Amino acid sequence: MKIELIPAIDIIGGKCVRLTKGDYSQKKVYNEDPVSQAREFERLGFKRLHVVDLDGAKAKHIVNDAVLRGITAATSLKVDFGGGIKSEEDIEKAFAAGAAMVTVGSIAVSQPQTFLGWLKTYGAEKIILGADVRNGFVSINGWKEDSKEELLPFLTRYVEAGVKNVLCTDISKDGTLAGPATELYCKVMKAFPHIHLIASGGVSSDEDILALDEAGIPAVVFGKAWYEGRIDLEKLKK
């Protein structure tokens, strides 16, 4: 199996939670201690972790950098961090707290020149373009707002500018355990075969991950399916 496996820790109030379709009122706490959860992922053999500051996404600035610092101090996981990154101060805060990469989405929509500046300053290896999609359009600010940016033209602009890493989330699938938007991810890979696409949203089982692997998707983020005991790691290691 070639697909990169990336478990997720979403943080609200310092706790490890999952939302359904990005709805903050549909919140479930899975672990009171994200650091212990990160340690467990490392113990199981995962090398990378996707951390989302949901408080930060709502507040429009990083809130849970102390949790990030706790995770990176306690593990050797390669952490990509997103949620609330709206300024260079936020990026510096994330890197200072140990993030290996940051995921930036809303700014790429609302302030393209700022995003391109960050891409140049920090390099394509450290910046992940977040493309959260609802009904074909990119959503921003913790999925509270839909932009007028269609996905493929949005990605085209930034891939041509040097973006190599893209995290694409189908919001309608996220936290639903309804299966990933494989067709959407295949469409993206067909258009941009050289990017490192991270599929996110809807994973319900190890079968879903194996199907994404077969479809040639480079990486996958999963959360609720893991916390609900629906993923058999042994099957994925074969």
PDB file of C-alpha atoms in Angstrom:
ATOM      1  CA  MET A   1       0.000   0.000   0.000  1.00  0.00           C
ATOM      2  CA  LYS A   2       1.391   3.380  -1.038  1.00  0.00           C
ATOM      3  CA  ILE A   3      -1.112   5.818   0.461  1.00  0.00           C
ATOM      4  CA  GLU A   4       0.156   7.933   3.367  1.00  0.00           C
ATOM      5  CA  LEU A   5      -1.960   7.427   6.494  1.00  0.00           C
ATOM      6  CA  ILE A   6      -2.581  10.592   8.518  1.00  0.00           C
ATOM      7  CA  PRO A   7      -4.721  10.421  11.661  1.00  0.00           C
ATOM      8  CA  ALA A   8      -6.368  13.663  12.764  1.00  0.00           C
ATOM      9  CA  ILE A   9      -6.748  15.454  16.059  1.00  0.00           C
ATOM     10  CA  ASP A  10      -9.274  18.296  16.029  1.00  0.00           C
ATOM     11  CA  ILE A  11      -9.155  20.573  19.049  1.00  0.00           C
ATOM     12  CA  ILE A  12     -11.872  22.519  20.846  1.00  0.00           C
ATOM     13  CA  GLY A  13     -11.256  23.769  24.366  1.00  0.00           C
ATOM     14  CA  GLY A  14      -8.026  21.794  24.558  1.00  0.00           C
ATOM     15  CA  LYS A  15      -9.852  18.505  23.917  1.00  0.00           C
ATOM     16  CA  CYS A  16      -9.769  16.041  21.037  1.00  0.00           C
ATOM     17  CA  VAL A  17     -13.148  16.239  19.264  1.00  0.00           C
ATOM     18  CA  ARG A  18     -14.905  15.513  15.981  1.00  0.00           C
ATOM     19  CA  LEU A  19     -17.624  17.548  14.317  1.00  0.00           C
ATOM     20  CA  THR A  20     -20.182  16.434  11.743  1.00  0.00           C
ATOM     21  CA  LYS A  21     -20.058  18.403   8.467  1.00  0.00           C
ATOM     22  CA  GLY A  22     -18.121  21.119  10.278  1.00  0.00           C
ATOM     23  CA  ASP A  23     -21.072  21.898  12.543  1.00  0.00           C
ATOM     24  CA  TYR A  24     -19.806  23.098  15.926  1.00  0.00           C
ATOM     25  CA  SER A  25     -23.125  22.169  17.529  1.00  0.00           C
ATOM     26  CA  GLN A  26     -22.539  18.533  16.496  1.00  0.00           C
ATOM     27  CA  LYS A  27     -19.440  17.983  18.596  1.00  0.00           C
ATOM     28  CA  LYS A  28     -18.258  14.766  20.215  1.00  0.00           C
ATOM     29  CA  VAL A  29     -15.279  14.603  22.588  1.00  0.00           C
ATOM     30  CA  TYR A  30     -13.106  11.515  22.020  1.00  0.00           C
ATOM     31  CA  ASN A  31     -10.190  12.272  24.305  1.00  0.00           C
ATOM     32  CA  GLU A  32      -9.735  14.875  27.018  1.00  0.00           C
ATOM     33  CA  ASP A  33      -5.981  14.858  26.362  1.00  0.00           C
ATOM     34  CA  PRO A  34      -4.793  15.372  22.755  1.00  0.00           C
ATOM     35  CA  VAL A  35      -1.177  14.808  23.790  1.00  0.00           C
ATOM     36  CA  SER A  36      -1.907  11.287  25.057  1.00  0.00           C
ATOM     37  CA  GLN A  37      -3.858  10.639  21.855  1.00  0.00           C
ATOM     38  CA  ALA A  38      -0.866  11.770  19.780  1.00  0.00           C
ATOM     39  CA  ARG A  39       1.416   9.499  21.795  1.00  0.00           C
ATOM     40  CA  GLU A  40      -0.913   6.593  21.077  1.00  0.00           C
ATOM     41  CA  PHE A  41      -0.810   7.303  17.331  1.00  0.00           C
ATOM     42  CA  GLU A  42       2.984   7.313  17.463  1.00  0.00           C
ATOM     43  CA  ARG A  43       3.036   4.058  19.459  1.00  0.00           C
ATOM     44  CA  LEU A  44       0.924   2.442  16.740  1.00  0.00           C
ATOM     45  CA  GLY A  45       3.495   3.360  14.112  1.00  0.00           C
ATOM     46  CA  PHE A  46       2.023   6.469  12.496  1.00  0.00           C
ATOM     47  CA  LYS A  47       4.631   8.996  11.372  1.00  0.00           C
ATOM     48  CA  ARG A  48       2.440  11.982  10.665  1.00  0.00           C
ATOM     49  CA  LEU A  49      -0.434  13.805  12.358  1.00  0.00           C
ATOM     50  CA  HIS A  50      -2.986  16.338  11.155  1.00  0.00           C
ATOM     51  CA  VAL A  51      -3.947  18.799  13.897  1.00  0.00           C
ATOM     52  CA  VAL A  52      -6.797  21.280  13.465  1.00  0.00           C
ATOM     53  CA  ASP A  53      -7.384  24.188  15.821  1.00  0.00           C
ATOM     54  CA  LEU A  54     -11.172  24.444  15.540  1.00  0.00           C
ATOM     55  CA  ASP A  55     -11.266  27.223  18.130  1.00  0.00           C
ATOM     56  CA  GLY A  56      -8.732  29.042  15.977  1.00  0.00           C
ATOM     57  CA  ALA A  57     -10.763  28.540  12.806  1.00  0.00           C
ATOM     58  CA  LYS A  58     -13.717  30.171  14.535  1.00  0.00           C
ATOM     59  CA  ALA A  59     -11.694  32.982  16.149  1.00  0.00           C
ATOM     60  CA  LYS A  60      -9.680  33.659  12.969  1.00  0.00           C
ATOM     61  CA  HIS A  61      -6.362  33.359  14.787  1.00  0.00           C
ATOM     62  CA  ILE A  62      -4.469  30.478  16.410  1.00  0.00           C
ATOM     63  CA  VAL A  63      -5.858  29.577  19.839  1.00  0.00           C
ATOM     64  CA  ASN A  64      -4.493  26.115  20.697  1.00  0.00           C
ATOM     65  CA  ASP A  65      -0.772  26.546  20.022  1.00  0.00           C
ATOM     66  CA  ALA A  66      -0.025  25.317  23.563  1.00  0.00           C
ATOM     67  CA  VAL A  67      -1.662  21.973  22.690  1.00  0.00           C
ATOM     68  CA  LEU A  68       0.393  21.809  19.507  1.00  0.00           C
ATOM     69  CA  ARG A  69       3.543  22.491  21.528  1.00  0.00           C
ATOM     70  CA  GLY A  70       2.590  19.709  23.937  1.00  0.00           C
ATOM     71  CA  ILE A  71       2.141  17.232  21.066  1.00  0.00           C
ATOM     72  CA  THR A  72       5.395  18.087  19.308  1.00  0.00           C
ATOM     73  CA  ALA A  73       7.346  18.019  22.582  1.00  0.00           C
ATOM     74  CA  ALA A  74       5.950  14.606  23.546  1.00  0.00           C
ATOM     75  CA  THR A  75       6.262  12.865  20.144  1.00  0.00           C
ATOM     76  CA  SER A  76       8.431  12.799  17.045  1.00  0.00           C
ATOM     77  CA  LEU A  77       5.382  12.887  14.758  1.00  0.00           C
ATOM     78  CA  LYS A  78       5.533  15.160  11.725  1.00  0.00           C
ATOM     79  CA  VAL A  79       2.632  17.484  12.508  1.00  0.00           C
ATOM     80  CA  ASP A  80       0.769  19.572   9.983  1.00  0.00           C
ATOM     81  CA  PHE A  81      -1.288  22.247  11.703  1.00  0.00           C
ATOM     82  CA  GLY A  82      -4.249  24.249  10.487  1.00  0.00           C
ATOM     83  CA  GLY A  83      -7.140  26.327  11.753  1.00  0.00           C
ATOM     84  CA  GLY A  84      -7.068  30.076  12.278  1.00  0.00           C
ATOM     85  CA  ILE A  85      -3.892  30.839  10.359  1.00  0.00           C
ATOM     86  CA  LYS A  86      -4.651  34.322   9.140  1.00  0.00           C
ATOM     87  CA  SER A  87      -1.375  36.205   9.621  1.00  0.00           C
ATOM     88  CA  GLU A  88       2.374  35.780   9.481  1.00  0.00           C
ATOM     89  CA  GLU A  89       2.285  35.948  13.280  1.00  0.00           C
ATOM     90  CA  ASP A  90       0.034  32.850  13.263  1.00  0.00           C
ATOM     91  CA  ILE A  91       2.402  30.973  10.956  1.00  0.00           C
ATOM     92  CA  GLU A  92       5.413  31.877  13.101  1.00  0.00           C
ATOM     93  CA  LYS A  93       3.480  30.790  16.202  1.00  0.00           C
ATOM     94  CA  ALA A  94       2.675  27.408  14.619  1.00  0.00           C
ATOM     95  CA  PHE A  95       6.263  26.763  13.553  1.00  0.00           C
ATOM     96  CA  ALA A  96       7.574  27.921  16.938  1.00  0.00           C
ATOM     97  CA  ALA A  97       5.230  25.377  18.564  1.00  0.00           C
ATOM     98  CA  GLY A  98       6.786  22.613  16.478  1.00  0.00           C
ATOM     99  CA  ALA A  99       4.584  22.276  13.405  1.00  0.00           C
ATOM    100  CA  ALA A 100       6.443  20.816  10.419  1.00  0.00           C
ATOM    101  CA  MET A 101       3.858  22.199   7.996  1.00  0.00           C
ATOM    102  CA  VAL A 102       0.865  24.530   8.120  1.00  0.00           C
ATOM    103  CA  THR A 103      -2.421  24.256   6.278  1.00  0.00           C
ATOM    104  CA  VAL A 104      -3.721  27.541   4.894  1.00  0.00           C
ATOM    105  CA  GLY A 105      -7.080  27.826   3.161  1.00  0.00           C
ATOM    106  CA  SER A 106      -9.130  30.952   3.806  1.00  0.00           C
ATOM    107  CA  ILE A 107      -6.263  33.389   3.164  1.00  0.00           C
ATOM    108  CA  ALA A 108      -5.628  31.746  -0.228  1.00  0.00           C
ATOM    109  CA  VAL A 109      -9.191  32.738  -1.127  1.00  0.00           C
ATOM    110  CA  SER A 110      -9.447  36.173   0.470  1.00  0.00           C
ATOM    111  CA  GLN A 111      -5.831  37.390   0.167  1.00  0.00           C
ATOM    112  CA  PRO A 112      -4.118  35.590  -2.734  1.00  0.00           C
ATOM    113  CA  GLN A 113      -1.025  37.797  -2.708  1.00  0.00           C
ATOM    114  CA  THR A 114      -0.499  37.172   1.000  1.00  0.00           C
ATOM    115  CA  PHE A 115      -0.701  33.421   0.435  1.00  0.00           C
ATOM    116  CA  LEU A 116       1.736  33.581  -2.485  1.00  0.00           C
ATOM    117  CA  GLY A 117       4.107  35.598  -0.307  1.00  0.00           C
ATOM    118  CA  TRP A 118       3.993  32.909   2.391  1.00  0.00           C
ATOM    119  CA  LEU A 119       4.587  30.236  -0.237  1.00  0.00           C
ATOM    120  CA  LYS A 120       7.714  32.078  -1.345  1.00  0.00           C
ATOM    121  CA  THR A 121       8.921  32.864   2.190  1.00  0.00           C
ATOM    122  CA  TYR A 122       8.432  29.455   3.791  1.00  0.00           C
ATOM    123  CA  GLY A 123       8.618  27.178   0.738  1.00  0.00           C
ATOM    124  CA  ALA A 124       6.215  24.736  -0.872  1.00  0.00           C
ATOM    125  CA  GLU A 125       7.327  21.903   1.418  1.00  0.00           C
ATOM    126  CA  LYS A 126       6.028  23.741   4.496  1.00  0.00           C
ATOM    127  CA  ILE A 127       2.742  25.117   3.155  1.00  0.00           C
ATOM    128  CA  ILE A 128      -0.323  22.959   2.505  1.00  0.00           C
ATOM    129  CA  LEU A 129      -3.098  24.573   0.489  1.00  0.00           C
ATOM    130  CA  GLY A 130      -6.386  23.806   2.205  1.00  0.00           C
ATOM    131  CA  ALA A 131      -9.251  23.378  -0.243  1.00  0.00           C
ATOM    132  CA  ASP A 132     -12.456  22.716   1.678  1.00  0.00           C
ATOM    133  CA  VAL A 133     -15.237  22.106  -0.811  1.00  0.00           C
ATOM    134  CA  ARG A 134     -18.995  22.375  -0.607  1.00  0.00           C
ATOM    135  CA  ASN A 135     -21.125  21.981  -3.766  1.00  0.00           C
ATOM    136  CA  GLY A 136     -18.067  22.516  -5.951  1.00  0.00           C
ATOM    137  CA  PHE A 137     -17.029  25.790  -4.299  1.00  0.00           C
ATOM    138  CA  VAL A 138     -14.253  26.456  -1.781  1.00  0.00           C
ATOM    139  CA  SER A 139     -15.452  27.271   1.753  1.00  0.00           C
ATOM    140  CA  ILE A 140     -13.596  29.490   4.209  1.00  0.00           C
ATOM    141  CA  ASN A 141     -13.390  30.576   7.856  1.00  0.00           C
ATOM    142  CA  GLY A 142     -14.024  27.254   9.523  1.00  0.00           C
ATOM    143  CA  TRP A 143     -16.527  26.337   6.783  1.00  0.00           C
ATOM    144  CA  LYS A 144     -18.802  29.173   7.882  1.00  0.00           C
ATOM    145  CA  GLU A 145     -18.733  30.870   4.480  1.00  0.00           C
ATOM    146  CA  ASP A 146     -18.819  29.652   0.875  1.00  0.00           C
ATOM    147  CA  SER A 147     -16.646  31.590  -1.556  1.00  0.00           C
ATOM    148  CA  LYS A 148     -17.233  32.054  -5.269  1.00  0.00           C
ATOM    149  CA  GLU A 149     -14.059  30.084  -6.043  1.00  0.00           C
ATOM    150  CA  GLU A 150     -14.628  26.873  -7.998  1.00  0.00           C
ATOM    151  CA  LEU A 151     -12.270  24.110  -6.934  1.00  0.00           C
ATOM    152  CA  LEU A 152     -10.300  23.292 -10.086  1.00  0.00           C
ATOM    153  CA  PRO A 153      -9.605  26.891 -11.225  1.00  0.00           C
ATOM    154  CA  PHE A 154      -8.640  27.702  -7.613  1.00  0.00           C
ATOM    155  CA  LEU A 155      -6.181  24.831  -7.517  1.00  0.00           C
ATOM    156  CA  THR A 156      -4.845  25.586 -11.008  1.00  0.00           C
ATOM    157  CA  ARG A 157      -3.835  29.092  -9.990  1.00  0.00           C
ATOM    158  CA  TYR A 158      -1.833  27.910  -7.010  1.00  0.00           C
ATOM    159  CA  VAL A 159      -0.329  24.742  -8.471  1.00  0.00           C
ATOM    160  CA  GLU A 160       1.022  26.914 -11.289  1.00  0.00           C
ATOM    161  CA  ALA A 161       2.476  29.182  -8.575  1.00  0.00           C
ATOM    162  CA  GLY A 162       4.339  26.266  -7.003  1.00  0.00           C
ATOM    163  CA  VAL A 163       1.964  24.596  -4.526  1.00  0.00           C
ATOM    164  CA  LYS A 164       2.864  20.929  -4.057  1.00  0.00           C
ATOM    165  CA  ASN A 165       0.685  19.884  -1.112  1.00  0.00           C
ATOM    166  CA  VAL A 166      -3.122  20.116  -1.167  1.00  0.00           C
ATOM    167  CA  LEU A 167      -5.542  19.052   1.554  1.00  0.00           C
ATOM    168  CA  CYS A 168      -8.973  18.621  -0.022  1.00  0.00           C
ATOM    169  CA  THR A 169     -11.991  18.085   2.216  1.00  0.00           C
ATOM    170  CA  ASP A 170     -15.506  17.399   0.969  1.00  0.00           C
ATOM    171  CA  ILE A 171     -17.462  19.145   3.735  1.00  0.00           C
ATOM    172  CA  SER A 172     -20.659  17.255   2.942  1.00  0.00           C
ATOM    173  CA  LYS A 173     -18.809  14.046   3.847  1.00  0.00           C
ATOM    174  CA  ASP A 174     -16.761  15.183   6.824  1.00  0.00           C
ATOM    175  CA  GLY A 175     -17.574  13.372  10.051  1.00  0.00           C
ATOM    176  CA  THR A 176     -20.445  11.464   8.426  1.00  0.00           C
ATOM    177  CA  LEU A 177     -18.739   8.061   7.915  1.00  0.00           C
ATOM    178  CA  ALA A 178     -20.506   8.065   4.538  1.00  0.00           C
ATOM    179  CA  GLY A 179     -17.427   7.192   2.474  1.00  0.00           C
ATOM    180  CA  PRO A 180     -14.921   9.574   0.864  1.00  0.00           C
ATOM    181  CA  ALA A 181     -15.479  11.680  -2.244  1.00  0.00           C
ATOM    182  CA  THR A 182     -13.232   9.414  -4.324  1.00  0.00           C
ATOM    183  CA  GLU A 183     -14.567  10.710  -7.635  1.00  0.00           C
ATOM    184  CA  LEU A 184     -13.686  14.276  -6.636  1.00  0.00           C
ATOM    185  CA  TYR A 185     -10.152  13.298  -5.590  1.00  0.00           C
ATOM    186  CA  CYS A 186      -9.609  11.354  -8.828  1.00  0.00           C
ATOM    187  CA  LYS A 187     -10.697  14.422 -10.785  1.00  0.00           C
ATOM    188  CA  VAL A 188      -8.140  16.530  -8.890  1.00  0.00           C
ATOM    189  CA  MET A 189      -5.362  13.969  -9.443  1.00  0.00           C
ATOM    190  CA  LYS A 190      -6.177  13.743 -13.144  1.00  0.00           C
ATOM    191  CA  ALA A 191      -5.821  17.524 -13.425  1.00  0.00           C
ATOM    192  CA  PHE A 192      -2.709  17.721 -11.223  1.00  0.00           C
ATOM    193  CA  PRO A 193      -0.935  14.332 -11.252  1.00  0.00           C
ATOM    194  CA  HIS A 194       2.217  15.621  -9.555  1.00  0.00           C
ATOM    195  CA  ILE A 195       0.737  17.154  -6.394  1.00  0.00           C
ATOM    196  CA  HIS A 196       0.671  15.451  -3.002  1.00  0.00           C
ATOM    197  CA  LEU A 197      -3.101  15.352  -2.524  1.00  0.00           C
ATOM    198  CA  ILE A 198      -4.408  14.597   0.952  1.00  0.00           C
ATOM    199  CA  ALA A 199      -7.984  13.312   0.800  1.00  0.00           C
ATOM    200  CA  SER A 200     -10.134  14.238   3.775  1.00  0.00           C
ATOM    201  CA  GLY A 201     -13.737  13.663   4.818  1.00  0.00           C
ATOM    202  CA  GLY A 202     -16.083  10.701   5.000  1.00  0.00           C
ATOM    203  CA  VAL A 203     -13.641   7.821   5.578  1.00  0.00           C
ATOM    204  CA  SER A 204     -15.684   5.097   7.283  1.00  0.00           C
ATOM    205  CA  SER A 205     -13.423   2.021   7.220  1.00  0.00           C
ATOM    206  CA  ASP A 206     -10.120   0.500   6.157  1.00  0.00           C
ATOM    207  CA  GLU A 207     -11.901  -0.553   2.936  1.00  0.00           C
ATOM    208  CA  ASP A 208     -12.375   3.138   2.075  1.00  0.00           C
ATOM    209  CA  ILE A 209      -8.665   3.759   2.590  1.00  0.00           C
ATOM    210  CA  LEU A 210      -7.705   0.737   0.469  1.00  0.00           C
ATOM    211  CA  ALA A 211     -10.028   2.008  -2.291  1.00  0.00           C
ATOM    212  CA  LEU A 212      -8.381   5.448  -2.195  1.00  0.00           C
ATOM    213  CA  ASP A 213      -4.996   3.725  -2.398  1.00  0.00           C
ATOM    214  CA  GLU A 214      -6.133   1.735  -5.429  1.00  0.00           C
ATOM    215  CA  ALA A 215      -7.363   4.948  -7.036  1.00  0.00           C
ATOM    216  CA  GLY A 216      -3.861   6.392  -6.715  1.00  0.00           C
ATOM    217  CA  ILE A 217      -4.626   9.034  -4.076  1.00  0.00           C
ATOM    218  CA  PRO A 218      -1.297   9.897  -2.358  1.00  0.00           C
ATOM    219  CA  ALA A 219      -2.523  10.498   1.212  1.00  0.00           C
ATOM    220  CA  VAL A 220      -5.606  10.326   3.435  1.00  0.00           C
ATOM    221  CA  VAL A 221      -6.669  11.994   6.682  1.00  0.00           C
ATOM    222  CA  PHE A 222      -9.079  10.139   8.932  1.00  0.00           C
ATOM    223  CA  GLY A 223     -10.619  10.912  12.287  1.00  0.00           C
ATOM    224  CA  LYS A 224     -14.044   9.732  13.318  1.00  0.00           C
ATOM    225  CA  ALA A 225     -13.656   6.298  11.684  1.00  0.00           C
ATOM    226  CA  TRP A 226     -10.562   5.733  13.805  1.00  0.00           C
ATOM    227  CA  TYR A 227     -12.130   6.943  17.034  1.00  0.00           C
ATOM    228  CA  GLU A 228     -15.237   4.837  16.400  1.00  0.00           C
ATOM    229  CA  GLY A 229     -13.091   1.700  15.974  1.00  0.00           C
ATOM    230  CA  ARG A 230     -13.873   1.211  12.281  1.00  0.00           C
ATOM    231  CA  ILE A 231     -10.293   1.009  10.985  1.00  0.00           C
ATOM    232  CA  ASP A 232      -8.261  -2.179  11.255  1.00  0.00           C
ATOM    233  CA  LEU A 233      -4.634  -1.100  11.140  1.00  0.00           C
ATOM    234  CA  GLU A 234      -3.423  -4.659  10.534  1.00  0.00           C
ATOM    235  CA  LYS A 235      -5.398  -4.801   7.271  1.00  0.00           C
ATOM    236  CA  LEU A 236      -3.779  -1.592   6.132  1.00  0.00           C
ATOM    237  CA  LYS A 237      -0.278  -2.852   6.890  1.00  0.00           C
ATOM    238  CA  LYS A 238      -0.627  -5.846   4.560  1.00  0.00           C
TER     239      LYS A 238
END
